[in-house]
Short mmCIF file of C-alpha atoms in Angstrom, two decimals:
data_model
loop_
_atom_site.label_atom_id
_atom_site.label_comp_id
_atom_site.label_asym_id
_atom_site.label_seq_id
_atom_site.Cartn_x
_atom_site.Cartn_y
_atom_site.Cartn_z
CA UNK A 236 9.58 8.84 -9.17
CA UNK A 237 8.41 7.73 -5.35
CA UNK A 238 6.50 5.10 -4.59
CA UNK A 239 4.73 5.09 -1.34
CA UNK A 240 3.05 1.97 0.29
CA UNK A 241 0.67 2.10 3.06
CA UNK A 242 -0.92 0.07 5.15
CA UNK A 243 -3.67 1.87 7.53
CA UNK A 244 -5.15 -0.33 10.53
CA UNK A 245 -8.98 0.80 10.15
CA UNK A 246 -10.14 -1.88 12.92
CA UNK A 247 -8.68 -4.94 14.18
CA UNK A 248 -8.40 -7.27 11.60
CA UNK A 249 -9.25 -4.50 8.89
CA UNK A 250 -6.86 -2.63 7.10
CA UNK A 251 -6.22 -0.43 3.81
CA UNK A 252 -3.05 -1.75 2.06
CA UNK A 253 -2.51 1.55 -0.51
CA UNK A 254 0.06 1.76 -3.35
CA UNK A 255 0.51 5.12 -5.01
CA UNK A 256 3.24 6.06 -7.50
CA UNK A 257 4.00 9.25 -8.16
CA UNK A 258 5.95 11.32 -10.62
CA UNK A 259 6.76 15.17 -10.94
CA UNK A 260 3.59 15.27 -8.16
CA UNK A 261 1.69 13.63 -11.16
CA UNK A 262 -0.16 10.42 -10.07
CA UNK A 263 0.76 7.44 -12.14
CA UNK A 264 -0.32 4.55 -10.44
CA UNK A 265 -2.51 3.99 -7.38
CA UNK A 266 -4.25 0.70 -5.89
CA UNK A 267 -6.48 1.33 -2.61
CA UNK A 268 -7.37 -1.93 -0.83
CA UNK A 269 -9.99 -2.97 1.39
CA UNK A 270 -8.77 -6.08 2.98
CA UNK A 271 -9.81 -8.33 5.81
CA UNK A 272 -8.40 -11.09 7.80
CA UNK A 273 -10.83 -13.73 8.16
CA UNK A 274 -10.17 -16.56 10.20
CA UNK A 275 -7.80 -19.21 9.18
CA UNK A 276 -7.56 -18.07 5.42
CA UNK A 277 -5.60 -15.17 5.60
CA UNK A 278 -6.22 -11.70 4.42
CA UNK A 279 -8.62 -11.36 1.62
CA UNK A 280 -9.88 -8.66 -0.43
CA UNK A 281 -13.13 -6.83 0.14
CA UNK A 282 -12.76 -3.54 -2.27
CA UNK A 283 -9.98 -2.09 -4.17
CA UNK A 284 -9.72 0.89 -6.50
CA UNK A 285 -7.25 1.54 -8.55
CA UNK A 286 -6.58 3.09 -12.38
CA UNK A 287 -4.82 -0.23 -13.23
CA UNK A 288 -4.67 -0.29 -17.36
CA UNK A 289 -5.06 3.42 -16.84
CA UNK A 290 -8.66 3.27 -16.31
CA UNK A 291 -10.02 4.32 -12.99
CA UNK A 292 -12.16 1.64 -11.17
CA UNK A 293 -13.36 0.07 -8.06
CA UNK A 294 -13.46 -3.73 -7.85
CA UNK A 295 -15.61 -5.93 -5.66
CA UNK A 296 -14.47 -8.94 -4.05
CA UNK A 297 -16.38 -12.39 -3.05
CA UNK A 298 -15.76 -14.03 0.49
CA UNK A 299 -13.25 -16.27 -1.50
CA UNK A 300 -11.19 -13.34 -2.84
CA UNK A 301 -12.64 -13.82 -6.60
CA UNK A 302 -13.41 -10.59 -8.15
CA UNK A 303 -17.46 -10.38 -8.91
CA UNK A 304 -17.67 -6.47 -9.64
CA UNK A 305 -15.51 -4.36 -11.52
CA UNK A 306 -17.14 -0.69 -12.41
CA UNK A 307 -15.75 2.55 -13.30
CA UNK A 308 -15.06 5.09 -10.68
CA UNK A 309 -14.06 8.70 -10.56
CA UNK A 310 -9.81 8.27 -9.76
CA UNK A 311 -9.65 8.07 -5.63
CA UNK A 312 -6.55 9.16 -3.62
CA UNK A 313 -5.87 7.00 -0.57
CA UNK A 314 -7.58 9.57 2.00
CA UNK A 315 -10.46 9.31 0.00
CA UNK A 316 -10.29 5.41 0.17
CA UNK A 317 -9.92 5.14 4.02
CA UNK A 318 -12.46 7.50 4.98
CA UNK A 319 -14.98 5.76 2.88
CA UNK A 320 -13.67 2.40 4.64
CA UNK A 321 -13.25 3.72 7.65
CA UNK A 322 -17.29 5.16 7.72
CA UNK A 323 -18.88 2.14 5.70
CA UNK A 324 -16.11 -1.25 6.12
CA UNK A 325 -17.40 -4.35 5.35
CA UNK A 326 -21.02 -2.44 4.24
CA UNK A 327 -19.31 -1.24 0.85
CA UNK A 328 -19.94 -4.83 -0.27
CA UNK A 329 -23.74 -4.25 -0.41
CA UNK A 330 -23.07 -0.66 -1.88
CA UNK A 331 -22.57 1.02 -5.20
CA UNK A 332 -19.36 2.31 -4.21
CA UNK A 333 -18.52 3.89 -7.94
CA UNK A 334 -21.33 6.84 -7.14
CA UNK A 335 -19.62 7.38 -3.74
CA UNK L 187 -5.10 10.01 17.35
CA UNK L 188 -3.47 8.17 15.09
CA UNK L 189 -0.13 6.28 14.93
CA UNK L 190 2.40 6.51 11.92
CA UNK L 191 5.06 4.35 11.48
CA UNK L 192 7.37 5.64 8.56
CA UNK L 193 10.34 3.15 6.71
CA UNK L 194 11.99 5.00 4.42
CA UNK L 195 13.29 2.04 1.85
CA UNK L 196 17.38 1.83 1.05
CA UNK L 197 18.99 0.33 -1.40
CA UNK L 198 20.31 -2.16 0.44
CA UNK L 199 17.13 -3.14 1.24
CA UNK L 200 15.49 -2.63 -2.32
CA UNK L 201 18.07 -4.58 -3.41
CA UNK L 202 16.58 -7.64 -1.12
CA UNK L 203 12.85 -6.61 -1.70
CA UNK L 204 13.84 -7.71 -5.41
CA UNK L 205 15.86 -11.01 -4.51
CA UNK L 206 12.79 -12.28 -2.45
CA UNK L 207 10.16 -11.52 -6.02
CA UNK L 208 12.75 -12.94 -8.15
CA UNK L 209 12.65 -16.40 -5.65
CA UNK L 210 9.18 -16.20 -5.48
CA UNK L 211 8.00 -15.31 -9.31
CA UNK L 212 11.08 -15.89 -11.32
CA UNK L 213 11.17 -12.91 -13.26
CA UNK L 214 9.40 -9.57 -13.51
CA UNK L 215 8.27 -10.76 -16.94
CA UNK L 216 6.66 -13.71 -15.42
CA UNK L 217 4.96 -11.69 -13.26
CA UNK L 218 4.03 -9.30 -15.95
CA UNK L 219 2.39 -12.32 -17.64
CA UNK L 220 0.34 -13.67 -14.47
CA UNK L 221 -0.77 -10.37 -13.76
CA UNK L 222 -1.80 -9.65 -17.37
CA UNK L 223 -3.76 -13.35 -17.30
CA UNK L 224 -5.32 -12.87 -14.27
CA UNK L 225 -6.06 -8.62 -14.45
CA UNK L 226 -7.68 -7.55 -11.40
CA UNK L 227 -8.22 -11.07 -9.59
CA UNK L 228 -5.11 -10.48 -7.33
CA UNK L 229 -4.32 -7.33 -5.99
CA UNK L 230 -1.20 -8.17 -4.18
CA UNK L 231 0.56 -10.01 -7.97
CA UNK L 232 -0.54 -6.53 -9.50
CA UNK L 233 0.76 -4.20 -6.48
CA UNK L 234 4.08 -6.33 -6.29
CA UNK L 235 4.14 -6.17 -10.36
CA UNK L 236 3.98 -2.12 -10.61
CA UNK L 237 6.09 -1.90 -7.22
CA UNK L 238 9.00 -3.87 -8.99
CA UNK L 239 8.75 -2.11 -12.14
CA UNK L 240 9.10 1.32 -10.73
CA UNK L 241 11.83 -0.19 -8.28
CA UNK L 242 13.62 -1.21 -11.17
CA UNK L 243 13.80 2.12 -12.99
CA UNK L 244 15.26 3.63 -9.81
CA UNK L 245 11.92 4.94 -8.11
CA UNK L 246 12.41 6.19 -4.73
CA UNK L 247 10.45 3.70 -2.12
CA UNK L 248 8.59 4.60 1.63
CA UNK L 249 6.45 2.41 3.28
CA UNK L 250 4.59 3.78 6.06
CA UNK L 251 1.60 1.79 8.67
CA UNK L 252 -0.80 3.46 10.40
CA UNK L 253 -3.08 2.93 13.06
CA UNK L 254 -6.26 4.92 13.73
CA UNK L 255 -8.22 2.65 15.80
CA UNK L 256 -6.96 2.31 19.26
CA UNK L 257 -5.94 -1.41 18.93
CA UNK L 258 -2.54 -0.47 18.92
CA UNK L 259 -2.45 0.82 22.45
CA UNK L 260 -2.86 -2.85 23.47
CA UNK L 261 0.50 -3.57 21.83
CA UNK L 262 2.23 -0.15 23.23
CA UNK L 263 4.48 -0.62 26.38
CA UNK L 264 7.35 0.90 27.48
CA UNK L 265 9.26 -2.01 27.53
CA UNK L 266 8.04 -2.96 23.70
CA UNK L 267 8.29 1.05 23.31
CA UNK L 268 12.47 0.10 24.67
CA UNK L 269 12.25 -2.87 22.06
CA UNK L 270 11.58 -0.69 18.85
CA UNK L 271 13.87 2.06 19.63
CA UNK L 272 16.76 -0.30 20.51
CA UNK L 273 16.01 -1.89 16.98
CA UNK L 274 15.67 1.22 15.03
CA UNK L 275 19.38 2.21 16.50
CA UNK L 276 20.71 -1.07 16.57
CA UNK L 277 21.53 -4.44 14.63
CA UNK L 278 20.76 -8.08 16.37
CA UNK L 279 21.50 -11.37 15.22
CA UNK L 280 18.42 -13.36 17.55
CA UNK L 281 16.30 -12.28 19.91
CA UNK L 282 18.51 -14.19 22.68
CA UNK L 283 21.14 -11.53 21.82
CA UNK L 284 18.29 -8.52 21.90
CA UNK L 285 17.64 -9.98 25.53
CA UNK L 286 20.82 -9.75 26.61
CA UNK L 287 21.59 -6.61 25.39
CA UNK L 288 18.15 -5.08 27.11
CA UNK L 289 18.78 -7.27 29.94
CA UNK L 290 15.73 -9.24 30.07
CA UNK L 291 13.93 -12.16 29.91
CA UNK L 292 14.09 -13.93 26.68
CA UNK L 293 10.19 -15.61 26.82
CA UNK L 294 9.15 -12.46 27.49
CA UNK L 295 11.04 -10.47 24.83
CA UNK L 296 9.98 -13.21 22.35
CA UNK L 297 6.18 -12.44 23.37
CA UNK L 298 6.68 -8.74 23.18
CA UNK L 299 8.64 -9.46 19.34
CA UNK L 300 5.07 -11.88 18.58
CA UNK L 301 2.81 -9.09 19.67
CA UNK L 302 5.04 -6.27 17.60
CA UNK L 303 5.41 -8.53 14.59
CA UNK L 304 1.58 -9.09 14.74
CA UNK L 305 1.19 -5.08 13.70
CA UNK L 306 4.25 -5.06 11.68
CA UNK L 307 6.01 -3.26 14.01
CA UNK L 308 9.12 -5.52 13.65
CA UNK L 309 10.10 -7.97 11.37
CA UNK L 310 11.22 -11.40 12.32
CA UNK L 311 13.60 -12.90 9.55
CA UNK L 312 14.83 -16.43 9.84
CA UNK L 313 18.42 -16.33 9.65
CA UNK L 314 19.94 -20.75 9.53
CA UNK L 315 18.18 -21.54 13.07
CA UNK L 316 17.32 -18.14 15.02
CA UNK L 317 14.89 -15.23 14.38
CA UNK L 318 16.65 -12.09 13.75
CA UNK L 319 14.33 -9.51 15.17
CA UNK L 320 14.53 -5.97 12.38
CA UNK L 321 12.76 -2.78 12.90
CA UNK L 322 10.26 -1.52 10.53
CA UNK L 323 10.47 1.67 11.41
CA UNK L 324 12.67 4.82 11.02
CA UNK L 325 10.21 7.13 12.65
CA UNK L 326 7.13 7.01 14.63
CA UNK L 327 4.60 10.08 14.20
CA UNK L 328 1.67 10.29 17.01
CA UNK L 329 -0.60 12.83 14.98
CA UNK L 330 -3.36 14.40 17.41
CA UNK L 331 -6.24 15.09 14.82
CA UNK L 332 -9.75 13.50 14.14
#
């Protein structure tokens, strides 16, 4: 089993934290993060897909962190993720990301 | 062009990954219990959860960060470019002692740490009173593609 974590700087205070665990080459977990450091609270959540409970999803994020969107999604490998963030960032929140 | 920054994890330093969850959420149960109450509300509780369950059954670990803006060129200088490779090849206690050893100023080594830590380029662990300056990396890929 290998579990690789990575973090990809997308702008300045933008990045994609990505967790993907792998066995045999099989995919067995991954989580795909959209995050963004807004001042004086941190880094919060924008997006995030991930097949947590198996089932393969993108979430949506308020400014305040708290989920408000959770729909299903065809399963999203961390290049996938990134160049989606990387063309759209913060516009994803005003998107239906599952049909992307 | 982007920057890679690869840390392959050991076991030494699995071993401590662990120690710092079990100070911070007790047990992996208890965090199998907030992350089952709370579902997809906090990615980082349900990233730390499956990392620590895999880490547990003996799951190889590598952490890479990369950077494909050009941000990071503000941080890049050869004397901060001297700083990481002296810290991938070598262990400090404090940053006065990473001065000494490069011969240089220790305000301005502590600024250069800041600005590296910043981009997780170096990790800053408080050891009783100093900062013990760490590298995060084993390798640094420049990758010329789009």
């Amino acid at each position: 089993m290998r579990i690789l974590k990575q973090k990809v700087w997308v702008h300045k205070n933008e990045v994609v934290e990505s967790l993907t665990v792998t066995e045999g080459g099989k995919v067995k977990f991954y989580s795909h993060t959209y995050m963004v450091k807004e001042g004086g609270r941190g880094w919060v959540p924008y997006v995030k897909w991930d097949n947590w409970d198996r089932q393969p999803h993108v979430d949506k994020y308020d400014s305040s962190g708290a989920l408000v969107e959770q729909k299903h999604c065809p399963e999203k490998s961390a290049e996938e993720a990134i160049k989606l963030v990387k063309i759209f960032r913060k516009n994803l929140m005003t998107m239906d990301i599952s049909q992307l | 062009m982007k920057i890679k920054i690869i840390k392959k994890i050991n076991q030494q330093e699995k071993k401590n990954i662990i120690e710092s969850w079990k100070k911070r959420y007790g047990s992996m149960s208890s965090l199998q219990h907030k992350v089952g109450l709370s579902k997809c509300s906090s990615p980082e509780d349900v990233n730390t959860y499956i990392t620590w369950k895999y880490l547990a059954s003996g799951a190889e670990m590598e952490e890479t960060v990369t950077f494909v803006n050009a941000d990071i060129f503000d941080v890049f200088s050869p004397k901060r470019g001297e700083i990481l490779e002296y810290l991938a090849n070598n262990e400090v206690s404090s940053i006065r002692e990473l001065a000494t050893k490069l011969r240089r100023n220790y305000k301005n080594v502590y600024d250069d740490l800041k600005a590296l830590n910043k981009f997780e380029l170096v990790e800053l662990r408080v050891v009783g009173r100093a900062l013990k300056p760490c590298s995060s990396a084993s390798a640094v890929e420049v990758i010329l593609e789009e």
